[in-house]
Short mmCIF file of C-alpha atoms and ligand atoms in Angstrom, two decimals:
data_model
loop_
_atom_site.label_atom_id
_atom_site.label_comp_id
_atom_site.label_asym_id
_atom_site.label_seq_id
_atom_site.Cartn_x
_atom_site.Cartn_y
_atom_site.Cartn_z
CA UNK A 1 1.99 -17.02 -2.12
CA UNK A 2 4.97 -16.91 -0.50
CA UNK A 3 4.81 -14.39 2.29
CA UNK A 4 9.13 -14.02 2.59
CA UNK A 5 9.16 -13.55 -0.94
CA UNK A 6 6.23 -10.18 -0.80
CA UNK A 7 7.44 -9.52 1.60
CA UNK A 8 11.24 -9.13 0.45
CA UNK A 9 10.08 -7.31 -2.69
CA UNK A 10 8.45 -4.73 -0.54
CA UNK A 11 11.29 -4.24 2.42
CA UNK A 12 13.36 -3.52 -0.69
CA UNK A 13 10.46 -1.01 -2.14
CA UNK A 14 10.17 0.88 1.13
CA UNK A 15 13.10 0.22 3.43
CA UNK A 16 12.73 1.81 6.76
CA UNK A 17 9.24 1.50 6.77
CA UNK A 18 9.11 -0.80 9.72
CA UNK A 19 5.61 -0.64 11.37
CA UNK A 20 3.86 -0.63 8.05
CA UNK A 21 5.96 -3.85 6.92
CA UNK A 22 4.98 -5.59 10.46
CA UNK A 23 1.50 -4.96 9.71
CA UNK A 24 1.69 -6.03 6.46
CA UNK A 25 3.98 -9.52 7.43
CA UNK A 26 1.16 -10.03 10.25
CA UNK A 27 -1.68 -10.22 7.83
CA UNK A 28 0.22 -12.15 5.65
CA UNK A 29 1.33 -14.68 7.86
CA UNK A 30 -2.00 -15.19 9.58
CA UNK A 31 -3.89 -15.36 5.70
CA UNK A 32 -1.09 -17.84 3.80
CA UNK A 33 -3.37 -20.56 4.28
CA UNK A 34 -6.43 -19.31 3.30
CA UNK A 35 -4.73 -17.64 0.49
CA UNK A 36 -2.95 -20.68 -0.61
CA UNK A 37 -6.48 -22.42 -0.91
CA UNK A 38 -8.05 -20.23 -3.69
CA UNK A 39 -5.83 -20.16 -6.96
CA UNK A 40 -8.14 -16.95 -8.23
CA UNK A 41 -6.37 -14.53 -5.09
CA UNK A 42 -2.82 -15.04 -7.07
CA UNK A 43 -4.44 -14.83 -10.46
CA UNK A 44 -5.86 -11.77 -9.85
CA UNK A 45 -2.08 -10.59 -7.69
CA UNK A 46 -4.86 -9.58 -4.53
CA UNK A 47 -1.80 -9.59 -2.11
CA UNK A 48 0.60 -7.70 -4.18
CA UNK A 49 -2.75 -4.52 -5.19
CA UNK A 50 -3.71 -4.63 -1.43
CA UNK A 51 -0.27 -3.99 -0.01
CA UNK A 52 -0.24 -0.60 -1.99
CA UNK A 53 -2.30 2.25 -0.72
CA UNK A 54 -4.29 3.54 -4.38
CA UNK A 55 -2.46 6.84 -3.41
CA UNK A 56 -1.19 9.40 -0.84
CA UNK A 57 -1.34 12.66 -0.86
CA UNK A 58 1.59 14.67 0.88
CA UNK A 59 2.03 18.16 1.44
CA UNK A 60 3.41 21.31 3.63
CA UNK A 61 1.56 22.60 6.63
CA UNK A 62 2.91 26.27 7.08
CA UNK A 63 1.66 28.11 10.11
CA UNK A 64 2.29 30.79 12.52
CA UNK A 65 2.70 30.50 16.42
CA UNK A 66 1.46 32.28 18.77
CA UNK A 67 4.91 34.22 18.75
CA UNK A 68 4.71 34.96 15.19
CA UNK A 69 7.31 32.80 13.98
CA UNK A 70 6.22 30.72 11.14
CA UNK A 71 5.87 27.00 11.59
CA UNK A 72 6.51 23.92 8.91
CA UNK A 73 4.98 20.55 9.68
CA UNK A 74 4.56 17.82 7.41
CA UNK A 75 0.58 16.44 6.36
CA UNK A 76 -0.31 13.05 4.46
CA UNK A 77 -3.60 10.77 3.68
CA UNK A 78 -3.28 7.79 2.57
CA UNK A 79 -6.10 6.19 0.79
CA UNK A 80 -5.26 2.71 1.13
CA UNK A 81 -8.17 0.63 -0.20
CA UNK A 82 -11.96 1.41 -1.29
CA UNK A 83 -12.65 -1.21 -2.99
CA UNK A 84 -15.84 -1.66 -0.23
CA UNK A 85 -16.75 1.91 0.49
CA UNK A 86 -15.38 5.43 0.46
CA UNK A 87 -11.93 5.81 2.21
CA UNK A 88 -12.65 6.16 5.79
CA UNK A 89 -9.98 6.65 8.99
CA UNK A 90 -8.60 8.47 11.32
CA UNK A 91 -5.98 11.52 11.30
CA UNK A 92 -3.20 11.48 13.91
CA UNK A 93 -1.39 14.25 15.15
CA UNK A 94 1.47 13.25 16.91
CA UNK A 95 5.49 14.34 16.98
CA UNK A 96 6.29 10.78 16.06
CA UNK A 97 3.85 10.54 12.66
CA UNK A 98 5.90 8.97 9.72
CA UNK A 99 4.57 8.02 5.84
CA UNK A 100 4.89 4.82 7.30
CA UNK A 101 2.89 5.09 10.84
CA UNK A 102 0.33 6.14 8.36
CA UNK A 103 0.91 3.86 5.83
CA UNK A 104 0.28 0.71 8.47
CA UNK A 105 -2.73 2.56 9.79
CA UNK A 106 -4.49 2.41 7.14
CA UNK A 107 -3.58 -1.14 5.70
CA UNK A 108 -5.14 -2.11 9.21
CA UNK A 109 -7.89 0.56 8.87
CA UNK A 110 -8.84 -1.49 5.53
CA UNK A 111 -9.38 -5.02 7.41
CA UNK A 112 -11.08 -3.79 10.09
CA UNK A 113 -13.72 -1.53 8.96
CA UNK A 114 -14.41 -4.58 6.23
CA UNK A 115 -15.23 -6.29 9.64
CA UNK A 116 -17.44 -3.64 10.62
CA UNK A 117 -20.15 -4.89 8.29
CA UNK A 118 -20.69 -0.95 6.99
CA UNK A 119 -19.17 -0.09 3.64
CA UNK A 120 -16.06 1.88 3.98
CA UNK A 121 -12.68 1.51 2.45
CA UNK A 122 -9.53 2.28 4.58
CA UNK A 123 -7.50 5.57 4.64
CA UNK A 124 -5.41 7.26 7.22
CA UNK A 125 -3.74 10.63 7.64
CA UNK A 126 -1.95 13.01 9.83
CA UNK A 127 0.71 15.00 10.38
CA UNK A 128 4.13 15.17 12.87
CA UNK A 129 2.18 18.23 14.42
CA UNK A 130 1.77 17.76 17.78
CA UNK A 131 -1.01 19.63 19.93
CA UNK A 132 0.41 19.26 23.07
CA UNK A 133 1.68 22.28 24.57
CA UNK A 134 -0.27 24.49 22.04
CA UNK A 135 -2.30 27.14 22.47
CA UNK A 136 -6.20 26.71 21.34
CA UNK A 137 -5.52 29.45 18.76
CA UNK A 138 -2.12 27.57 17.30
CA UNK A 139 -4.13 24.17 17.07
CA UNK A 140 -6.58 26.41 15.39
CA UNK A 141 -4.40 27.78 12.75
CA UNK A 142 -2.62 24.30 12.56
CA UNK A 143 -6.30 22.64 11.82
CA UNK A 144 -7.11 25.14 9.33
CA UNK A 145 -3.80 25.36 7.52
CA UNK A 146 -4.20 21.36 7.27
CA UNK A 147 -7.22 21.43 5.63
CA UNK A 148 -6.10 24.32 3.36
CA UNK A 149 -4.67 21.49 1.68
CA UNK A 150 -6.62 18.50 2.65
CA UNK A 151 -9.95 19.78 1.47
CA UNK A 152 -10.23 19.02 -2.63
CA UNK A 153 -9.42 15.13 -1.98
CA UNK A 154 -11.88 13.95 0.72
CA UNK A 155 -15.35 14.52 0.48
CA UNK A 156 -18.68 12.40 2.26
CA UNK A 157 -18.56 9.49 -0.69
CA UNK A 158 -14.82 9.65 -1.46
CA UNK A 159 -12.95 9.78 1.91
CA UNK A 160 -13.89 10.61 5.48
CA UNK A 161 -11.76 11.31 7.69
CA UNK A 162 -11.94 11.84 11.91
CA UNK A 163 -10.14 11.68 14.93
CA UNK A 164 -6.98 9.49 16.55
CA UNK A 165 -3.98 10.13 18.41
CA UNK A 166 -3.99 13.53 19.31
CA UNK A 167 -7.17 14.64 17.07
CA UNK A 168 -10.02 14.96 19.37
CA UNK A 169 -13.70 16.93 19.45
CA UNK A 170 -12.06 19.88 19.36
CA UNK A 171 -9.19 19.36 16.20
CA UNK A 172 -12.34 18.06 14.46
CA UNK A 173 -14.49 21.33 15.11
CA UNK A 174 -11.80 23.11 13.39
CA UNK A 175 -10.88 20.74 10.47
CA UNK A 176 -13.89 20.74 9.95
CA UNK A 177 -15.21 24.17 10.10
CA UNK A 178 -12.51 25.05 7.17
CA UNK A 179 -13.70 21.95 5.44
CA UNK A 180 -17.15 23.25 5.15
CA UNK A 181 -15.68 27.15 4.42
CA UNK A 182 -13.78 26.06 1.23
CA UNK A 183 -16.41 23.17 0.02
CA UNK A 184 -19.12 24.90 0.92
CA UNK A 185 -21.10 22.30 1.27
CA UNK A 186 -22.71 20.41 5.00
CA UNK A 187 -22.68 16.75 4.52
CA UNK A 188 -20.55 15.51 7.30
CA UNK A 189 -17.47 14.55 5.39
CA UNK A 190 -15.70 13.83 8.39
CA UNK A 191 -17.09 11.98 11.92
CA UNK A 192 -16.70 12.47 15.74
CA UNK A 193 -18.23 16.02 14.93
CA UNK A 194 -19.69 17.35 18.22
CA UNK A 195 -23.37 16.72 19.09
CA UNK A 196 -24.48 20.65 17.83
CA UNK A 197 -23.29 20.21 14.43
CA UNK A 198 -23.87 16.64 13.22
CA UNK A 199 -21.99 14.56 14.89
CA UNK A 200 -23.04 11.33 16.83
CA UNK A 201 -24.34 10.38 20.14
CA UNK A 202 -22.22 7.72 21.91
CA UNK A 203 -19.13 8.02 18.89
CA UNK A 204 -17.27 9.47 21.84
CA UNK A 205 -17.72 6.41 24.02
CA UNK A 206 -17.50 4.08 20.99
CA UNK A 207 -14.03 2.68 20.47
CA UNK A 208 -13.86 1.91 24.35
CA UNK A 209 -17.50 0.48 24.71
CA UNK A 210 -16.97 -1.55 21.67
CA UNK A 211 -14.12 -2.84 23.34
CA UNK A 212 -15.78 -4.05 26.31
CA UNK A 213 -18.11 -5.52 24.32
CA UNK A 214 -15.81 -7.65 22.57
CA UNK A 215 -14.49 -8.73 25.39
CA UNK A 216 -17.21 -9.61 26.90
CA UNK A 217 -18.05 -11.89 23.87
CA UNK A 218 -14.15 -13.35 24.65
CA UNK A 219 -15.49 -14.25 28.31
CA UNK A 220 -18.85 -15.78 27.24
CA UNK A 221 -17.01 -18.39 24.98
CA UNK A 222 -15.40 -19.66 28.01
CA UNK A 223 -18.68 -19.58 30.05
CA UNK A 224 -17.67 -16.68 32.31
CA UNK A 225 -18.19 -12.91 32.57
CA UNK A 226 -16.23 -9.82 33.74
CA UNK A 227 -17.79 -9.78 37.02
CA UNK A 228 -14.91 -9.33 39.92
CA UNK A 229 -12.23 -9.10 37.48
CA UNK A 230 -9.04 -6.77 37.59
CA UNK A 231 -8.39 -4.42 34.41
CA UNK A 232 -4.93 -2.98 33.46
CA UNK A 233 -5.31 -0.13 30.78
CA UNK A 234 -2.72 1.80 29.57
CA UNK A 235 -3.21 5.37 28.05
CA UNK A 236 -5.59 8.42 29.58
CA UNK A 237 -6.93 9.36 26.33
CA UNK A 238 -10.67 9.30 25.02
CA UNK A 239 -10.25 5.66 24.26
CA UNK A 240 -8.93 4.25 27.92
CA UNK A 241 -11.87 6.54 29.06
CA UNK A 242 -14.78 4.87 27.53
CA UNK A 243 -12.50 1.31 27.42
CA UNK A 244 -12.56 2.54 31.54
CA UNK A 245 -16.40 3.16 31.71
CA UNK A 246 -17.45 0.00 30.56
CA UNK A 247 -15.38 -2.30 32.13
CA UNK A 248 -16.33 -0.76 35.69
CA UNK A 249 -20.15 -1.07 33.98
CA UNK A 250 -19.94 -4.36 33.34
CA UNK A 251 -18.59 -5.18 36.89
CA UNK A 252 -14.73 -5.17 36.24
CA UNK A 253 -12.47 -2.93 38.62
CA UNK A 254 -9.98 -1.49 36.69
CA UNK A 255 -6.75 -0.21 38.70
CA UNK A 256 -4.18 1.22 36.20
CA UNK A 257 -4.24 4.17 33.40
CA UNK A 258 -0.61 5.35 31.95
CA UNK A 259 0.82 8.54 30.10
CA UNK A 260 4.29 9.34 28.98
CA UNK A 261 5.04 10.27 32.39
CA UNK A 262 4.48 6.69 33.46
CA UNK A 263 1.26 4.36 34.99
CA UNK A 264 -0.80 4.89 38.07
CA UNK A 265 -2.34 1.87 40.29
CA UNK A 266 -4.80 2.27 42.01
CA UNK A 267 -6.15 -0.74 44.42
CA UNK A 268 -9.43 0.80 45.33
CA UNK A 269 -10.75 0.89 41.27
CA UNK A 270 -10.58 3.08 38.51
CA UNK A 271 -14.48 4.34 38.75
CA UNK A 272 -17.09 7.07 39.34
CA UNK A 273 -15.68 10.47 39.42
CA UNK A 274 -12.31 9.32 38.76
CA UNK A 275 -13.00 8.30 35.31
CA UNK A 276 -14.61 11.98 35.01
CA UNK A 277 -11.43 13.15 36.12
CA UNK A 278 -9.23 11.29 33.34
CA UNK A 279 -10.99 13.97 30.96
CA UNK A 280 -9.37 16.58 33.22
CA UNK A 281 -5.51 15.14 32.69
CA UNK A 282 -5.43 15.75 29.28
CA UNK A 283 -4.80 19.31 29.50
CA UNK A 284 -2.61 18.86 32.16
CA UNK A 285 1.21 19.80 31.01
CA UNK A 286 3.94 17.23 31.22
CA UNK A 287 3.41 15.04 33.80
CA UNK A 288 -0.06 13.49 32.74
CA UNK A 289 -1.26 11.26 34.95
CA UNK A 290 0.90 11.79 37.95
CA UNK A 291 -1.45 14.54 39.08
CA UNK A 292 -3.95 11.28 39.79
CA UNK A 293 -1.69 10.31 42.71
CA UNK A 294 -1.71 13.63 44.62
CA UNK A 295 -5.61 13.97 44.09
CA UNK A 296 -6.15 10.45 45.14
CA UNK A 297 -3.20 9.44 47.79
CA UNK A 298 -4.17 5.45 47.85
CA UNK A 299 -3.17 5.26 44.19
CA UNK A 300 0.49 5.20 43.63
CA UNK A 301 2.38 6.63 40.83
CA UNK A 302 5.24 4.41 39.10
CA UNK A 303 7.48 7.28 36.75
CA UNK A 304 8.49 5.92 33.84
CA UNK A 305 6.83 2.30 33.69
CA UNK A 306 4.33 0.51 31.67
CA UNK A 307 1.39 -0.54 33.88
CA UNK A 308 2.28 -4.31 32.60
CA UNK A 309 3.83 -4.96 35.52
CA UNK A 310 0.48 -4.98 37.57
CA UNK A 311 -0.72 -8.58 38.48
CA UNK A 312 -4.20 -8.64 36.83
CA UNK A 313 -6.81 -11.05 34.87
CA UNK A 314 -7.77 -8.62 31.89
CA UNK A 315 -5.16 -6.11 30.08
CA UNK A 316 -6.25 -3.94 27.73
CA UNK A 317 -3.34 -1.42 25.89
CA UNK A 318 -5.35 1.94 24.70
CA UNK A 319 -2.50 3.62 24.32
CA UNK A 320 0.16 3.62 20.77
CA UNK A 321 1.35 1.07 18.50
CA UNK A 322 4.00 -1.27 20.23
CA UNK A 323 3.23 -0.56 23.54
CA UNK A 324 3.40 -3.89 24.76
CA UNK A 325 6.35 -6.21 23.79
CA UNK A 326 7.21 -9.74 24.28
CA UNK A 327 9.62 -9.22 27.87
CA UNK A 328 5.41 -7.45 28.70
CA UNK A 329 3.38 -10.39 27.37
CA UNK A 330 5.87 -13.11 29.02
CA UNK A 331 5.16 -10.76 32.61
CA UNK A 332 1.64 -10.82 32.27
CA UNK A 333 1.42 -14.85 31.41
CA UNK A 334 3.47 -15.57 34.27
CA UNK A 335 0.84 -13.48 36.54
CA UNK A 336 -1.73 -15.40 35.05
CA UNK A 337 -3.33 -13.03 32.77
CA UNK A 338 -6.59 -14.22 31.07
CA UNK A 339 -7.50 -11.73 28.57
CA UNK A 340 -5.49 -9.69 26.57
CA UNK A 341 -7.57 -7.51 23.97
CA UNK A 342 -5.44 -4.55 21.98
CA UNK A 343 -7.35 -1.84 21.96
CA UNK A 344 -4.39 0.83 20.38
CA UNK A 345 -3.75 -0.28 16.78
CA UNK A 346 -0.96 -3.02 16.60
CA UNK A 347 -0.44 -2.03 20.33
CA UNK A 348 1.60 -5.49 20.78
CA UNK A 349 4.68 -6.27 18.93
CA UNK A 350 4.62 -9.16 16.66
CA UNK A 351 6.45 -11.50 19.42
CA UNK A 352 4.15 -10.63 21.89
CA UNK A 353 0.59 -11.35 19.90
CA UNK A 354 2.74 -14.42 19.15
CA UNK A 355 3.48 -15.62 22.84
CA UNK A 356 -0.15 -14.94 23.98
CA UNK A 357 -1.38 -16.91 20.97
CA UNK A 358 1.22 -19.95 21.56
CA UNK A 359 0.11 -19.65 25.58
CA UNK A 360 -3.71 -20.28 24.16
CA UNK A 361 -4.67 -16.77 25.94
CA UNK A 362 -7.72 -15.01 25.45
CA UNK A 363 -6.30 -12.53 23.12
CA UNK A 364 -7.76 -10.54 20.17
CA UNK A 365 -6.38 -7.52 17.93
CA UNK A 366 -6.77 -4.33 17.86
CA UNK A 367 -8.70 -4.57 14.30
CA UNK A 368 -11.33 -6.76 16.13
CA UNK A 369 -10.98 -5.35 19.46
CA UNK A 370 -11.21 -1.20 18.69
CA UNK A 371 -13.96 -1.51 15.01
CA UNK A 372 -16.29 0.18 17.29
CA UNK A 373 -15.02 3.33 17.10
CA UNK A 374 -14.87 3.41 12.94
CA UNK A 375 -17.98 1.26 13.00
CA UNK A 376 -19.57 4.41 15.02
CA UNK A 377 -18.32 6.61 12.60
CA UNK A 378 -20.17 5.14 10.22
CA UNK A 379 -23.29 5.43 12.11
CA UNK A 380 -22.59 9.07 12.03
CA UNK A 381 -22.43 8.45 8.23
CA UNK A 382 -25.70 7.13 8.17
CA UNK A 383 -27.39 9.51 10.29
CA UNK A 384 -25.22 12.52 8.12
CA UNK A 385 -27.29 11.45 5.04
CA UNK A 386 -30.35 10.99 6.11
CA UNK A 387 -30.52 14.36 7.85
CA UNK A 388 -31.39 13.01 11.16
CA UNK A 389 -29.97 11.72 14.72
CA UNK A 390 -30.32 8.65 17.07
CA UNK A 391 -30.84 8.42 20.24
CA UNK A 392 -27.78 7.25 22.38
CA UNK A 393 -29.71 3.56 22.72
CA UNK A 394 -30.67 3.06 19.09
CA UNK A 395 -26.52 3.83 18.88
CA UNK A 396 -25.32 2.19 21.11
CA UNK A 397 -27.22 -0.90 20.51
CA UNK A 398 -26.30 -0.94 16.73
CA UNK A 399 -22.69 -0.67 18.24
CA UNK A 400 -22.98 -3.78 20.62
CA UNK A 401 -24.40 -6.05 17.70
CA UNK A 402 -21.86 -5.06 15.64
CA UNK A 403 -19.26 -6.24 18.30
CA UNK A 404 -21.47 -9.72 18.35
CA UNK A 405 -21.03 -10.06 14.67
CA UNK A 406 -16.67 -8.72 14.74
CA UNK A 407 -16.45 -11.34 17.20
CA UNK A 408 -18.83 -14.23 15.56
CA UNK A 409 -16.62 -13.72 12.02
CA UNK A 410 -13.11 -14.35 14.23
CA UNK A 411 -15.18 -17.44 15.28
CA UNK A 412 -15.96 -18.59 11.69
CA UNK A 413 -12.45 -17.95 10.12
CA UNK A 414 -10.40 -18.40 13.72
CA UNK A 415 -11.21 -21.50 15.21
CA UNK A 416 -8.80 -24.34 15.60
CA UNK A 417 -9.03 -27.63 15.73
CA UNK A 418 -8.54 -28.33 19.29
CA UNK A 419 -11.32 -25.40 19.71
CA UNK A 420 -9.04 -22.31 20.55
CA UNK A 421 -9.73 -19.10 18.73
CA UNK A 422 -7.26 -17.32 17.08
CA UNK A 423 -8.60 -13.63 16.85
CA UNK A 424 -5.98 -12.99 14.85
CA UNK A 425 -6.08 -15.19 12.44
CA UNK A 426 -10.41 -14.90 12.59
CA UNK A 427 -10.07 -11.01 12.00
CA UNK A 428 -7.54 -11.21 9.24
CA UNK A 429 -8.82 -13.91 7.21
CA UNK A 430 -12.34 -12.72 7.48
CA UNK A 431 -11.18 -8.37 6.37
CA UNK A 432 -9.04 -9.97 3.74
CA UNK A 433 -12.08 -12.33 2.14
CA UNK A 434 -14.46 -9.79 2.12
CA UNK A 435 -12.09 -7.62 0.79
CA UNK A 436 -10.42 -9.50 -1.92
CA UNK A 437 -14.00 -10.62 -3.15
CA UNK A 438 -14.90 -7.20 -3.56
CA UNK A 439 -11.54 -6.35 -5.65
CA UNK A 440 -12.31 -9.19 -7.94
CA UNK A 441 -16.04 -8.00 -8.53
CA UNK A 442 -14.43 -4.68 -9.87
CA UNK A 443 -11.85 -5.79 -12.45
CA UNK A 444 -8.65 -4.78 -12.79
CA UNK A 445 -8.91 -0.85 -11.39
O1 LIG B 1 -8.23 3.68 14.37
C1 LIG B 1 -9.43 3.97 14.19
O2 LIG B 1 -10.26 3.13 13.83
C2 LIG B 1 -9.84 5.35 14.43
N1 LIG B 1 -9.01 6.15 14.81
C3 LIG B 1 -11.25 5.78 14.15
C4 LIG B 1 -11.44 6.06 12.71
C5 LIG B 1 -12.78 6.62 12.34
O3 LIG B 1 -12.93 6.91 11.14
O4 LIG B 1 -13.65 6.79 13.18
#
């Protein structure tokens, strides 16, 4: 394989589509090698089948505001790859949702929940809708018009969708209350349902506890902890919540959270009630986490900046894909960061994973770092078809060995010779394997 060459081929296929070709030149870059090593990959063209989602779905969302005019948004799954399970992933709702946002979504979504050791495929979908600044009732018509459409093609052994940007418990109550009016059937096709009707304890916490986990796995490999240590996290969302929770859990003192209006630090910790009140910022209009500083005076509020600039040993970006670029990653080194562990989905830009890496940082990505959330969802799965529910501990501690076994696979594919472990080589080359094994087992489909 020749990864300039694919990679050519397919800039020329879909020009334009630049996050989903950086995802797809990051995996390929980081499994050349591996690749290269097993002549039955090329024979059977694994690279140029996996690059292609099996198919997306498009379609109209047409729905009326609360002022009665009518309102067009544009919808899409992708079902990327199920050759280990049913298509499983997230929807997004967000202004800035393209075909190819999506598209890289769930060519990542593939790799990592192959790392979750569950069986599920990868699939992604979403729309440019954005929820922010809508009434209940309009996200309510939105959800519903959605699944008008969405409904015939998923289903709880083809495709299972659930939350991401923008789709939280309460998108998913109404997706999936028109899911189950049209299909008429109860079988959870779709997780991060709320606790009344099927849905999961500790799936809310997941993707942020799974985190932690992982990096406290990072720490242990270089025979420390997170006791004492400072935590920048970017993003206000469900996921810098529970990414927020653990860290202060597990001794950390986390001192910045960010929104589009900018990043707060604060020096006395991120912790107690104020990670409660992160849940209350959501809803909070434009300025999003501004309204920190005035409730809590130490903490200052920087409009308009990335919390990167904040001198601190662990930084974790919860936030959006890209968040973090290199002129970030070359800030954070020269601070003397020690652990840098994505938590957003391809939240650094290529030259910044690349500059950590080089710098031999502690730094793993987001496929590794945030397959608690997905592998959670497929806990939900399990508990879905067997009719019954766990308690938060059985959950949670099927969630922290699954972290143990994400971050013993980097291990086994990732180490280098001089003993440094490149997550991102470890969580690539060990989604692709299992993967492209699988493919072969099924013939030519
Ligand atoms: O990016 C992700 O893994 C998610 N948004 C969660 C997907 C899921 O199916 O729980």
């Amino acid at each position: 394989m020749k990864v300039d060459n694919i990679l050519s081929a397919l800039e020329a296929k879909h020009p334009g589509e630049h996050e989903y070709l950086q995802a797809v030149r990051e995996v390929l870059t980081s499994i050349e090698d591996v690749y290269n090593q097993h002549p039955e990959f090329e024979k059977h063209r694994i690279i140029e089948r996996l690059v292609e989602p099996d198919r997306i779905f498009t379609f109209r969302v047409t729905w009326v505001d609360d002022k009665g005019n009518i309102q067009v948004n544009l919808g899409y799954r992708v079902q990327f790859n199920n050759a280990i399970g049913p298509y499983k992933g997230g929807l997004r709702f967000h202004s800035s949702v393209s075909l190819s946002t999506l598209k890289f979504l769930g060519f990542e979504q593939t790799f990592k929940n192959a790392l979750t050791t569950l069986p599920m495929g990868g699939g992604k979908g979403g729309s440019d809708f954005s929820p922010r600044g809508k009434s209940s009732t309009e996200v309510m018509r939105f959800c519903q018009a959605f699944m008008l459409e969405l409904w015939r093609n998923i289903g709880p052994d083809t495709d299972v969708p659930a939350g991401d940007v923008g789709v939280g418990a309460r998108e998913v109550g109404y997706l999936y209350g028109m899911y189950k009016k049209l299909a008429r059937e109860n079988t959870g096709t779709f997780t991060g349902k709320g606790l009344e009707y099927g849905g999961s304890l500790v799936r809310p916490e997941a993707t942020g506890y799974g985190a932690l986990y992982f990096v406290e796995e990072m720490f242990k490999v270089r025979g420390t902890d997170l006791k004492g240590k400072t935590v920048a996290i970017s993003g206000f969302g469900n996921v810098a919540w529970g990414a927020a929770l653990k860290a202060t859990e597990l001794g950390a003192k986390v001192v910045t959270i960010s929104g589009p209006d900018g990043y707060i630090f604060d020096p006395d910790g991120i912790s107690g009630e104020k990670i409660d009140y992160m849940l209350e910022l959501r809803g909070s209009g434009e300025d999003i986490v501004a309204p920190y500083a005035e409730k809590y005076p130490n903490a200052i509020f920087h409009r308009g900046k990335k919390p990167w600039m904040e001198k601190v040993d662990i930084a974790l970006p919860c936030a959006i894909q890209n968040e973090m670029n290199k002129e970030d990653a070359d800030r954070l080194i020269e601070n003397g960061v020690i652990c840098v562990a994505e938590v957003s989905n391809m939240g650094c830009t290529t030259d910044a994973t690349d500059a950590f890496v080089e710098k031999q940082i502690l730094y793993a990505p987001g496929k590794a770092v945030n397959a608690g959330g997905v592998a959670t969802s497929g806990l939900e799965m399990s508990q879905n078809a067997m009719h019954i529910q766990w308690s938060a501990e059985e959950v949670d501690q099927r969630l922290h060995s699954i972290m143990c076994s994400i971050h013993e696979q980097c291990i086994r594919f990732g180490k280098e010779k001089d003993g440094y472990i490149n997550y991102v080589k470890g969580a690539n080359v060990a989604g692709f394997m299992k993967v492209a094994r699988a493919m072969i087992a099924q013939g030519v489909i």
